Amino acid sequence: MASNPIPSAQTRPGVTHQLCAWVDNLKLDDIPEDVRTRTKYLILDGLCCAIVGAHLPWTEKAVGAILDMEPAGDCPVWGYEKKVGPLPAALMNSTALQGFELDDWHSMAPLHSNALLLPALLAAASQQKARGMSPTTGATLIVSTVVGYETGPRVGLCLYGTHMLTRGWHSGVVFGHAASAVAVSKLLDLPTDKIEDAVGIACTQACGLMSAQFSSDAKRMQHGFAARNGLFAALLAKGGYSGIKKVFEEPYGGFLTVFSQGSGKEPPYLENELVKGLGQTWLLDAIRVKPHAAMAGTHCTIDTVAALQKAHPQKLEDLSAIKGIKIEMSEPAYHHGGWKAHRPLTTTGAQMSCAYVAAVQLIDGQVSLAQFHQSLLDRDRIWELVNKTECYHTPELGEKYEQRVTITFSDGSIITKTLDAPKGVNPPLSNQEILDKYRKFTKGLIDDERRNSIEKLVLGLEELDDVTSLEELLAGPILNPIA
């Protein structure tokens, strides 16, 4: 059943206010049961990724630097048995969650929702409790997460979604500030006008350069900037600080006006996408969960190579017989993952390169955590194949996920395969597969009792009286998965 219908065009206010009013009015019972259930499994996947990422070398580097500049506080740093203020906690925990290219992504408007939302929400809950406020319930966490899941992609669709990646923006960081702000505002129970203040404060901080993908540690942290800044915006609004009103539709210096400049699109932006289908169409249905530890645009490469391996096992037994590998893809995927990789690469660069992950799949038969151990990144066998690989934008493959891999051999023979979409998109990972992923990737990183307790609390969130009990479980020791 539809909930909270949008007023008629004759009476309704601007889209920013409409969004904020919907956030304010949404109740748990307004959310269909299957959407609530999927939300819990998505949250579990986010916490899985945070556990995997907590003690990766680049996460430890970030945590060490930030702890050196921040005093103790009330909010746990996951995996470190340390507590800091809410803003650095959100930043560090998001950096962990985004630490291994294993986390969720949205197929319509690219962003990593859990990295934007969960660290900010749980930091806000811990801070509120430490200040004597009522504990945040699991039901509140579900509703707050849902409004963030719904907001981020809608901001993205206003700017033509994947086109922002093509233009060189780190799209999730641009789209994600508002998502974090509305989610935390909902958790803090702010009224509509204060939510609009929070969104205005958040949106003026939005930015994100996709050049961070070329071996930069900052790639791991950029969604953390949005998580932190959205939390900051909501806390400021709670304290009475005013933000930009009508920030999305303002013609001079407004969010959509500015970020659409130079887009080449007509119209430059699609304002009504912000509120289209609110309470009726649930965009969290297009949040995708990753089976591979690599950037989403590489997944069709991996699955297409795997399909060739299955169809031609004898042909691909001797990889030295390969003369060339051609990978064809859509424009967004080409700009994101089709760039020419050069030796040596960091883990960040390797996980963002279609040529590199194709070589990994051919050699190891999988693209998972172990493949990105520092000692394996510079293998001669990998680079022999990477140097034989060329990536192309092929317009006929469309705007989305389709890819074609063609392998030519020294004897002149050719094998080729085209896939419409990778596993995780078509079909999406089921709730059971998400649970299996959680159990598989966290095994051995924390003790089984903690693993089971986190799983039980998340999947029973409606009955949880205080979500800080979940965060305390995350705060304990966590091992490095690629040590």
Short mmCIF file of C-alpha atoms in Angstrom, two decimals:
data_model
loop_
_atom_site.label_atom_id
_atom_site.label_comp_id
_atom_site.label_asym_id
_atom_site.label_seq_id
_atom_site.Cartn_x
_atom_site.Cartn_y
_atom_site.Cartn_z
CA MET A 1 0.00 0.00 0.00
CA ALA A 2 1.31 3.50 -0.84
CA SER A 3 2.24 5.66 2.13
CA ASN A 4 2.59 9.39 2.64
CA PRO A 5 1.39 10.45 -0.84
CA ILE A 6 2.96 13.56 -2.34
CA PRO A 7 0.55 16.56 -2.51
CA SER A 8 -0.81 17.70 -5.86
CA ALA A 9 1.30 19.90 -8.15
CA GLN A 10 -0.95 22.87 -7.39
CA THR A 11 -0.39 22.78 -3.63
CA ARG A 12 2.90 21.04 -3.03
CA PRO A 13 6.05 22.93 -1.96
CA GLY A 14 9.48 22.52 -3.58
CA VAL A 15 11.15 19.13 -3.92
CA THR A 16 13.57 19.69 -1.03
CA HIS A 17 10.72 20.30 1.38
CA GLN A 18 8.69 17.42 -0.07
CA LEU A 19 11.58 15.02 0.53
CA CYS A 20 12.14 16.27 4.06
CA ALA A 21 8.44 16.04 4.91
CA TRP A 22 8.37 12.44 3.69
CA VAL A 23 11.40 11.62 5.84
CA ASP A 24 9.77 13.24 8.87
CA ASN A 25 6.46 11.40 8.44
CA LEU A 26 7.70 7.91 7.53
CA LYS A 27 6.89 5.23 10.10
CA LEU A 28 8.03 1.62 10.36
CA ASP A 29 4.55 0.38 9.46
CA ASP A 30 4.66 2.41 6.23
CA ILE A 31 7.53 0.24 4.99
CA PRO A 32 6.45 -3.08 3.42
CA GLU A 33 7.60 -6.16 5.27
CA ASP A 34 9.78 -7.40 2.41
CA VAL A 35 11.53 -4.01 2.25
CA ARG A 36 12.18 -4.11 6.00
CA THR A 37 13.56 -7.62 5.70
CA ARG A 38 15.83 -6.70 2.79
CA THR A 39 17.06 -3.69 4.77
CA LYS A 40 18.21 -5.94 7.60
CA TYR A 41 20.17 -8.17 5.24
CA LEU A 42 21.71 -5.12 3.56
CA ILE A 43 22.76 -3.80 6.97
CA LEU A 44 24.32 -7.19 7.75
CA ASP A 45 26.28 -7.01 4.50
CA GLY A 46 27.52 -3.55 5.43
CA LEU A 47 28.76 -4.76 8.80
CA CYS A 48 30.41 -7.74 7.09
CA CYS A 49 32.35 -5.33 4.88
CA ALA A 50 33.32 -3.19 7.87
CA ILE A 51 34.68 -6.24 9.69
CA VAL A 52 36.68 -7.27 6.61
CA GLY A 53 38.02 -3.73 6.19
CA ALA A 54 38.74 -2.72 9.79
CA HIS A 55 42.38 -3.81 9.90
CA LEU A 56 43.47 -3.63 6.29
CA PRO A 57 46.80 -1.77 6.04
CA TRP A 58 45.29 1.39 4.57
CA THR A 59 42.51 1.44 7.17
CA GLU A 60 45.05 1.09 9.96
CA LYS A 61 47.03 3.96 8.44
CA ALA A 62 43.92 6.17 8.41
CA VAL A 63 42.90 5.19 11.94
CA GLY A 64 46.40 5.83 13.27
CA ALA A 65 46.54 9.30 11.74
CA ILE A 66 43.04 10.28 12.88
CA LEU A 67 43.43 8.94 16.42
CA ASP A 68 46.61 10.99 16.68
CA MET A 69 44.59 14.18 16.13
CA GLU A 70 41.36 13.35 17.96
CA PRO A 71 40.64 13.14 21.72
CA ALA A 72 38.74 10.30 23.33
CA GLY A 73 34.95 10.38 23.10
CA ASP A 74 31.80 8.27 23.26
CA CYS A 75 31.68 6.53 19.87
CA PRO A 76 33.44 3.22 19.16
CA VAL A 77 36.00 2.79 16.39
CA TRP A 78 35.10 -0.64 15.04
CA GLY A 79 37.84 -3.18 15.63
CA TYR A 80 40.08 -0.98 17.77
CA GLU A 81 38.63 -0.87 21.30
CA LYS A 82 38.88 2.93 21.12
CA LYS A 83 36.23 5.63 21.40
CA VAL A 84 36.28 9.09 19.84
CA GLY A 85 33.78 11.80 18.96
CA PRO A 86 30.97 11.07 16.52
CA LEU A 87 32.49 12.78 13.48
CA PRO A 88 35.87 10.96 13.44
CA ALA A 89 34.11 7.71 14.38
CA ALA A 90 31.83 7.99 11.35
CA LEU A 91 34.81 8.80 9.13
CA MET A 92 36.97 5.90 10.32
CA ASN A 93 34.20 3.31 10.37
CA SER A 94 33.07 4.29 6.87
CA THR A 95 36.66 4.02 5.67
CA ALA A 96 36.73 0.47 7.00
CA LEU A 97 33.39 -0.40 5.39
CA GLN A 98 34.61 0.90 1.99
CA GLY A 99 38.04 -0.59 2.57
CA PHE A 100 38.01 -3.56 0.20
CA GLU A 101 35.61 -2.83 -2.67
CA LEU A 102 33.35 -5.53 -1.24
CA ASP A 103 30.45 -3.31 -0.19
CA ASP A 104 27.08 -2.56 -1.79
CA TRP A 105 26.48 -0.31 -4.77
CA HIS A 106 23.39 1.11 -6.44
CA SER A 107 22.82 0.11 -10.05
CA MET A 108 20.73 3.15 -11.05
CA ALA A 109 22.73 5.91 -9.39
CA PRO A 110 26.16 4.72 -8.26
CA LEU A 111 26.85 5.09 -4.56
CA HIS A 112 27.78 2.86 -1.63
CA SER A 113 24.81 3.28 0.70
CA ASN A 114 26.02 1.43 3.77
CA ALA A 115 29.32 3.31 3.88
CA LEU A 116 27.33 6.54 3.87
CA LEU A 117 24.73 5.55 6.45
CA LEU A 118 25.68 2.91 9.00
CA PRO A 119 28.77 4.62 10.47
CA ALA A 120 26.92 7.94 10.79
CA LEU A 121 23.79 6.39 12.29
CA LEU A 122 25.56 4.25 14.85
CA ALA A 123 27.86 7.11 15.86
CA ALA A 124 24.80 9.32 16.37
CA ALA A 125 23.13 6.62 18.46
CA SER A 126 26.19 6.23 20.69
CA GLN A 127 26.53 9.96 21.16
CA GLN A 128 22.86 10.39 22.03
CA LYS A 129 22.99 7.63 24.61
CA ALA A 130 26.16 9.04 26.18
CA ARG A 131 24.32 12.35 26.65
CA GLY A 132 21.47 10.74 28.54
CA MET A 133 19.00 10.53 25.67
CA SER A 134 16.73 7.51 25.19
CA PRO A 135 18.52 4.60 23.49
CA THR A 136 18.03 4.21 19.75
CA THR A 137 15.93 1.14 19.00
CA GLY A 138 16.50 -1.28 16.16
CA ALA A 139 13.17 -0.21 14.65
CA THR A 140 14.42 3.39 14.54
CA LEU A 141 17.64 2.22 12.89
CA ILE A 142 15.65 0.42 10.19
CA VAL A 143 13.52 3.46 9.35
CA SER A 144 16.52 5.80 9.44
CA THR A 145 18.50 3.52 7.15
CA VAL A 146 15.59 3.20 4.72
CA VAL A 147 15.24 6.97 4.30
CA GLY A 148 18.96 7.13 3.52
CA TYR A 149 18.71 4.21 1.09
CA GLU A 150 15.86 6.01 -0.69
CA THR A 151 17.37 9.50 -0.74
CA GLY A 152 20.87 8.89 -2.12
CA PRO A 153 19.80 7.26 -5.40
CA ARG A 154 17.10 9.87 -5.97
CA VAL A 155 19.68 12.64 -5.69
CA GLY A 156 21.73 10.70 -8.21
CA LEU A 157 18.89 10.24 -10.65
CA CYS A 158 18.36 14.01 -10.66
CA LEU A 159 21.86 14.17 -12.20
CA TYR A 160 21.44 11.24 -14.62
CA GLY A 161 23.03 8.66 -12.32
CA THR A 162 26.00 6.96 -13.97
CA HIS A 163 26.65 10.03 -16.12
CA MET A 164 28.29 11.65 -13.12
CA LEU A 165 30.92 8.89 -13.16
CA THR A 166 31.50 9.46 -16.85
CA ARG A 167 32.13 13.14 -16.09
CA GLY A 168 34.75 12.26 -13.46
CA TRP A 169 32.81 12.86 -10.25
CA HIS A 170 32.98 10.26 -7.49
CA SER A 171 29.24 10.04 -7.76
CA GLY A 172 28.46 8.39 -4.42
CA VAL A 173 30.21 11.12 -2.50
CA VAL A 174 28.27 13.80 -4.40
CA PHE A 175 24.94 12.00 -3.94
CA GLY A 176 25.66 10.74 -0.45
CA HIS A 177 25.86 13.85 1.71
CA ALA A 178 22.09 14.33 1.63
CA ALA A 179 21.50 10.63 2.28
CA SER A 180 23.59 10.69 5.44
CA ALA A 181 21.97 13.92 6.60
CA VAL A 182 18.36 12.72 6.25
CA ALA A 183 19.14 9.36 7.83
CA VAL A 184 20.72 10.89 10.92
CA SER A 185 17.99 13.54 11.08
CA LYS A 186 15.41 10.75 11.18
CA LEU A 187 17.30 8.95 13.94
CA LEU A 188 17.43 12.22 15.93
CA ASP A 189 13.68 12.72 15.34
CA LEU A 190 14.13 16.16 13.80
CA PRO A 191 11.05 17.91 12.36
CA THR A 192 10.71 18.72 8.66
CA ASP A 193 12.21 22.20 8.80
CA LYS A 194 15.25 20.99 10.72
CA ILE A 195 15.73 18.11 8.29
CA GLU A 196 15.75 20.67 5.48
CA ASP A 197 18.40 22.64 7.39
CA ALA A 198 20.50 19.49 7.72
CA VAL A 199 20.19 18.71 4.01
CA GLY A 200 21.22 22.26 3.13
CA ILE A 201 24.25 22.11 5.40
CA ALA A 202 25.22 18.71 4.03
CA CYS A 203 24.82 19.57 0.36
CA THR A 204 27.10 22.59 0.53
CA GLN A 205 29.92 20.21 1.57
CA ALA A 206 29.41 17.74 -1.28
CA CYS A 207 32.28 16.87 -3.60
CA GLY A 208 34.27 13.86 -4.77
CA LEU A 209 36.88 13.39 -7.49
CA MET A 210 37.00 10.04 -9.28
CA SER A 211 40.74 10.44 -9.94
CA ALA A 212 41.04 9.06 -6.41
CA GLN A 213 40.62 5.60 -7.95
CA PHE A 214 44.12 5.60 -9.42
CA SER A 215 45.97 4.00 -6.48
CA SER A 216 44.99 6.64 -3.89
CA ASP A 217 44.24 5.67 -0.29
CA ALA A 218 41.71 8.54 -0.37
CA LYS A 219 39.40 6.38 -2.54
CA ARG A 220 38.65 4.34 0.58
CA MET A 221 37.80 7.43 2.66
CA GLN A 222 35.68 9.58 0.35
CA HIS A 223 32.32 8.02 1.28
CA GLY A 224 33.45 8.57 4.85
CA PHE A 225 33.65 12.29 4.14
CA ALA A 226 29.97 12.20 3.18
CA ALA A 227 29.01 10.05 6.19
CA ARG A 228 30.81 12.44 8.54
CA ASN A 229 29.53 15.60 6.87
CA GLY A 230 25.93 14.42 6.83
CA LEU A 231 26.17 13.54 10.52
CA PHE A 232 27.75 16.93 11.20
CA ALA A 233 24.94 18.66 9.31
CA ALA A 234 22.21 16.85 11.27
CA LEU A 235 23.86 17.59 14.61
CA LEU A 236 24.21 21.26 13.67
CA ALA A 237 20.55 21.39 12.64
CA LYS A 238 19.56 19.73 15.91
CA GLY A 239 21.44 22.51 17.70
CA GLY A 240 19.43 25.18 15.89
CA TYR A 241 21.92 26.07 13.15
CA SER A 242 20.16 26.95 9.91
CA GLY A 243 21.03 25.54 6.51
CA ILE A 244 20.35 26.39 2.88
CA LYS A 245 16.63 26.17 2.17
CA LYS A 246 15.40 24.70 -1.12
CA VAL A 247 18.96 23.55 -1.72
CA PHE A 248 18.06 21.22 -4.58
CA GLU A 249 15.84 23.56 -6.59
CA GLU A 250 17.56 26.91 -5.88
CA PRO A 251 18.48 28.29 -9.35
CA TYR A 252 21.53 30.28 -8.23
CA GLY A 253 24.10 28.17 -6.44
CA GLY A 254 21.68 25.33 -5.77
CA PHE A 255 22.90 21.75 -5.64
CA LEU A 256 21.39 20.56 -8.92
CA THR A 257 22.20 23.75 -10.80
CA VAL A 258 25.88 23.60 -9.85
CA PHE A 259 26.53 19.88 -10.22
CA SER A 260 24.75 19.73 -13.58
CA GLN A 261 26.92 22.43 -15.16
CA GLY A 262 28.75 21.09 -18.21
CA SER A 263 26.76 17.85 -18.17
CA GLY A 264 25.79 18.09 -21.84
CA LYS A 265 22.32 16.86 -20.89
CA GLU A 266 19.04 18.52 -21.79
CA PRO A 267 17.51 19.35 -19.45
CA PRO A 268 20.68 19.67 -17.33
CA TYR A 269 19.00 17.98 -14.37
CA LEU A 270 15.74 16.20 -13.48
CA GLU A 271 14.47 17.90 -10.34
CA ASN A 272 11.37 15.77 -9.85
CA GLU A 273 13.38 12.54 -9.64
CA LEU A 274 14.10 13.58 -6.05
CA VAL A 275 10.54 12.83 -4.96
CA LYS A 276 9.27 10.55 -7.71
CA GLY A 277 7.60 7.48 -6.24
CA LEU A 278 8.40 8.23 -2.59
CA GLY A 279 6.57 5.69 -0.46
CA GLN A 280 5.52 3.73 -3.55
CA THR A 281 8.67 2.74 -5.44
CA TRP A 282 11.50 1.53 -3.19
CA LEU A 283 14.85 2.29 -4.80
CA LEU A 284 16.68 0.16 -2.25
CA ASP A 285 15.54 -2.75 -4.44
CA ALA A 286 18.36 -1.69 -6.79
CA ILE A 287 21.06 -1.82 -4.10
CA ARG A 288 23.40 -4.56 -5.27
CA VAL A 289 25.53 -6.79 -3.06
CA LYS A 290 28.93 -7.80 -4.38
CA PRO A 291 30.14 -11.39 -4.66
CA HIS A 292 33.63 -10.26 -5.79
CA ALA A 293 36.17 -8.06 -4.00
CA ALA A 294 36.46 -5.47 -6.76
CA MET A 295 34.81 -2.31 -8.09
CA ALA A 296 31.29 -2.95 -9.39
CA GLY A 297 32.15 -2.08 -12.99
CA THR A 298 34.65 -4.94 -13.07
CA HIS A 299 32.14 -7.61 -12.04
CA CYS A 300 30.81 -8.25 -15.52
CA THR A 301 34.42 -8.63 -16.69
CA ILE A 302 35.02 -11.24 -13.99
CA ASP A 303 31.82 -13.15 -14.72
CA THR A 304 32.36 -13.08 -18.49
CA VAL A 305 35.89 -14.47 -18.11
CA ALA A 306 34.56 -17.10 -15.69
CA ALA A 307 31.93 -18.10 -18.28
CA LEU A 308 34.69 -18.54 -20.89
CA GLN A 309 36.67 -20.66 -18.45
CA LYS A 310 33.65 -22.88 -17.90
CA ALA A 311 32.90 -23.19 -21.61
CA HIS A 312 36.52 -23.65 -22.78
CA PRO A 313 38.50 -25.25 -19.94
CA GLN A 314 41.07 -26.95 -22.15
CA LYS A 315 41.57 -23.88 -24.32
CA LEU A 316 42.35 -21.75 -21.25
CA GLU A 317 44.56 -24.29 -19.54
CA ASP A 318 47.70 -22.82 -21.14
CA LEU A 319 47.49 -19.07 -20.57
CA SER A 320 50.81 -18.48 -22.32
CA ALA A 321 49.02 -19.30 -25.59
CA ILE A 322 46.88 -16.17 -25.24
CA LYS A 323 47.84 -13.51 -27.78
CA GLY A 324 45.34 -10.81 -26.82
CA ILE A 325 42.33 -10.03 -24.65
CA LYS A 326 39.71 -7.50 -25.73
CA ILE A 327 37.18 -6.22 -23.18
CA GLU A 328 34.24 -4.17 -24.48
CA MET A 329 31.91 -2.25 -22.17
CA SER A 330 29.55 0.68 -21.71
CA GLU A 331 30.83 4.24 -21.37
CA PRO A 332 30.47 4.52 -17.56
CA ALA A 333 32.21 1.18 -17.01
CA TYR A 334 34.96 2.11 -19.48
CA HIS A 335 35.78 5.36 -17.73
CA HIS A 336 35.60 3.72 -14.31
CA GLY A 337 37.45 0.46 -15.01
CA GLY A 338 38.72 0.44 -18.59
CA TRP A 339 41.73 2.69 -18.04
CA LYS A 340 45.21 1.40 -18.92
CA ALA A 341 46.82 -0.21 -15.89
CA HIS A 342 50.58 0.18 -15.43
CA ARG A 343 52.92 -1.77 -13.21
CA PRO A 344 53.12 -1.56 -10.25
CA LEU A 345 49.60 -1.08 -8.84
CA THR A 346 48.40 -0.67 -5.30
CA THR A 347 45.46 -2.76 -4.13
CA THR A 348 43.15 0.20 -4.78
CA GLY A 349 44.22 0.47 -8.41
CA ALA A 350 44.12 -3.29 -8.93
CA GLN A 351 40.54 -3.53 -7.66
CA MET A 352 39.46 -0.73 -10.01
CA SER A 353 40.98 -2.20 -13.21
CA CYS A 354 39.03 -4.48 -15.55
CA ALA A 355 42.26 -5.65 -17.20
CA TYR A 356 43.81 -6.56 -13.86
CA VAL A 357 40.82 -8.47 -12.46
CA ALA A 358 40.42 -10.33 -15.77
CA ALA A 359 43.99 -11.59 -15.37
CA VAL A 360 43.33 -12.53 -11.74
CA GLN A 361 40.24 -14.52 -12.72
CA LEU A 362 42.14 -16.32 -15.48
CA ILE A 363 45.00 -17.27 -13.15
CA ASP A 364 43.32 -17.83 -9.78
CA GLY A 365 39.76 -18.68 -10.81
CA GLN A 366 38.34 -16.13 -8.37
CA VAL A 367 38.61 -12.49 -7.34
CA SER A 368 38.35 -12.51 -3.57
CA LEU A 369 40.24 -11.24 -0.53
CA ALA A 370 43.38 -13.35 -0.84
CA GLN A 371 44.08 -12.22 -4.42
CA PHE A 372 44.96 -8.72 -3.19
CA HIS A 373 47.61 -9.62 -0.66
CA GLN A 374 50.57 -7.29 -1.17
CA SER A 375 52.83 -10.18 -2.15
CA LEU A 376 50.51 -11.16 -5.04
CA LEU A 377 49.89 -7.77 -6.64
CA ASP A 378 53.03 -7.70 -8.80
CA ARG A 379 53.07 -11.25 -10.14
CA ASP A 380 54.73 -11.57 -13.56
CA ARG A 381 51.95 -13.89 -14.77
CA ILE A 382 49.35 -11.22 -13.96
CA TRP A 383 51.19 -8.48 -15.80
CA GLU A 384 51.87 -10.62 -18.84
CA LEU A 385 48.10 -10.91 -19.27
CA VAL A 386 47.36 -7.28 -18.33
CA ASN A 387 49.81 -6.12 -21.01
CA LYS A 388 47.96 -8.23 -23.58
CA THR A 389 44.61 -6.68 -22.65
CA GLU A 390 42.83 -3.73 -24.23
CA CYS A 391 39.56 -2.21 -23.00
CA TYR A 392 37.09 -0.42 -25.28
CA HIS A 393 33.91 1.58 -25.02
CA THR A 394 31.45 -0.16 -27.36
CA PRO A 395 28.28 1.99 -27.74
CA GLU A 396 26.14 -0.93 -28.92
CA LEU A 397 26.50 -2.50 -25.48
CA GLY A 398 24.34 0.26 -24.02
CA GLU A 399 24.55 2.37 -20.91
CA LYS A 400 24.68 -0.21 -18.14
CA TYR A 401 26.37 -3.52 -17.39
CA GLU A 402 26.80 -5.45 -20.64
CA GLN A 403 30.34 -6.55 -21.45
CA ARG A 404 32.02 -8.69 -24.07
CA VAL A 405 35.34 -10.46 -23.64
CA THR A 406 37.19 -11.81 -26.69
CA ILE A 407 40.38 -13.86 -26.29
CA THR A 408 42.65 -14.46 -29.27
CA PHE A 409 45.24 -17.24 -29.23
CA SER A 410 48.62 -17.59 -30.91
CA ASP A 411 47.23 -20.22 -33.28
CA GLY A 412 44.69 -17.68 -34.59
CA SER A 413 41.67 -19.16 -32.82
CA ILE A 414 39.21 -16.93 -30.96
CA ILE A 415 36.72 -17.41 -28.14
CA THR A 416 34.22 -14.74 -27.12
CA LYS A 417 31.38 -14.23 -24.66
CA THR A 418 28.88 -11.41 -24.01
CA LEU A 419 27.01 -11.05 -20.72
CA ASP A 420 24.08 -8.72 -20.14
CA ALA A 421 24.85 -8.28 -16.44
CA PRO A 422 26.95 -9.83 -13.68
CA LYS A 423 25.82 -11.93 -10.75
CA GLY A 424 24.60 -9.51 -8.11
CA VAL A 425 22.66 -7.51 -10.71
CA ASN A 426 20.91 -10.25 -12.65
CA PRO A 427 20.16 -12.14 -10.59
CA PRO A 428 20.66 -10.08 -7.41
CA LEU A 429 22.11 -11.87 -4.41
CA SER A 430 19.31 -13.37 -2.36
CA ASN A 431 18.98 -12.76 1.36
CA GLN A 432 20.37 -16.24 1.98
CA GLU A 433 23.35 -15.51 -0.26
CA ILE A 434 24.00 -12.29 1.68
CA LEU A 435 23.94 -14.29 4.90
CA ASP A 436 26.32 -16.84 3.38
CA LYS A 437 28.65 -13.99 2.35
CA TYR A 438 28.62 -12.60 5.90
CA ARG A 439 29.47 -15.97 7.39
CA LYS A 440 32.15 -16.73 4.79
CA PHE A 441 34.04 -13.44 4.86
CA THR A 442 33.94 -12.81 8.63
CA LYS A 443 35.00 -16.37 9.52
CA GLY A 444 38.25 -16.23 11.48
CA LEU A 445 38.31 -12.42 11.69
CA ILE A 446 36.26 -12.33 14.90
CA ASP A 447 35.30 -15.15 17.23
CA ASP A 448 32.26 -17.23 16.40
CA GLU A 449 30.26 -16.01 19.41
CA ARG A 450 30.57 -12.39 18.30
CA ARG A 451 29.80 -13.30 14.69
CA ASN A 452 26.65 -15.11 15.72
CA SER A 453 25.59 -12.32 18.09
CA ILE A 454 25.95 -9.63 15.39
CA GLU A 455 23.97 -11.75 12.95
CA LYS A 456 21.21 -12.37 15.48
CA LEU A 457 20.92 -8.72 16.52
CA VAL A 458 20.78 -7.42 12.94
CA LEU A 459 18.28 -9.95 11.67
CA GLY A 460 16.11 -9.27 14.73
CA LEU A 461 16.43 -5.49 14.71
CA GLU A 462 12.72 -4.83 15.31
CA GLU A 463 13.12 -6.38 18.77
CA LEU A 464 16.40 -4.62 19.67
CA ASP A 465 15.94 -1.99 22.40
CA ASP A 466 19.36 -0.36 22.09
CA VAL A 467 21.50 -0.44 18.95
CA THR A 468 24.63 0.55 20.85
CA SER A 469 24.82 -3.10 21.96
CA LEU A 470 25.45 -3.91 18.30
CA GLU A 471 28.18 -1.29 18.04
CA GLU A 472 29.88 -2.58 21.18
CA LEU A 473 30.19 -5.97 19.46
CA LEU A 474 31.82 -4.27 16.47
CA ALA A 475 34.29 -2.45 18.73
CA GLY A 476 36.18 -5.58 19.80
CA PRO A 477 39.35 -6.96 18.19
CA ILE A 478 39.25 -7.80 14.47
CA LEU A 479 41.98 -9.49 12.44
CA ASN A 480 43.45 -8.48 9.08
CA PRO A 481 42.00 -10.71 6.31
CA ILE A 482 45.08 -10.42 4.07
CA ALA A 483 47.81 -10.56 6.74
#
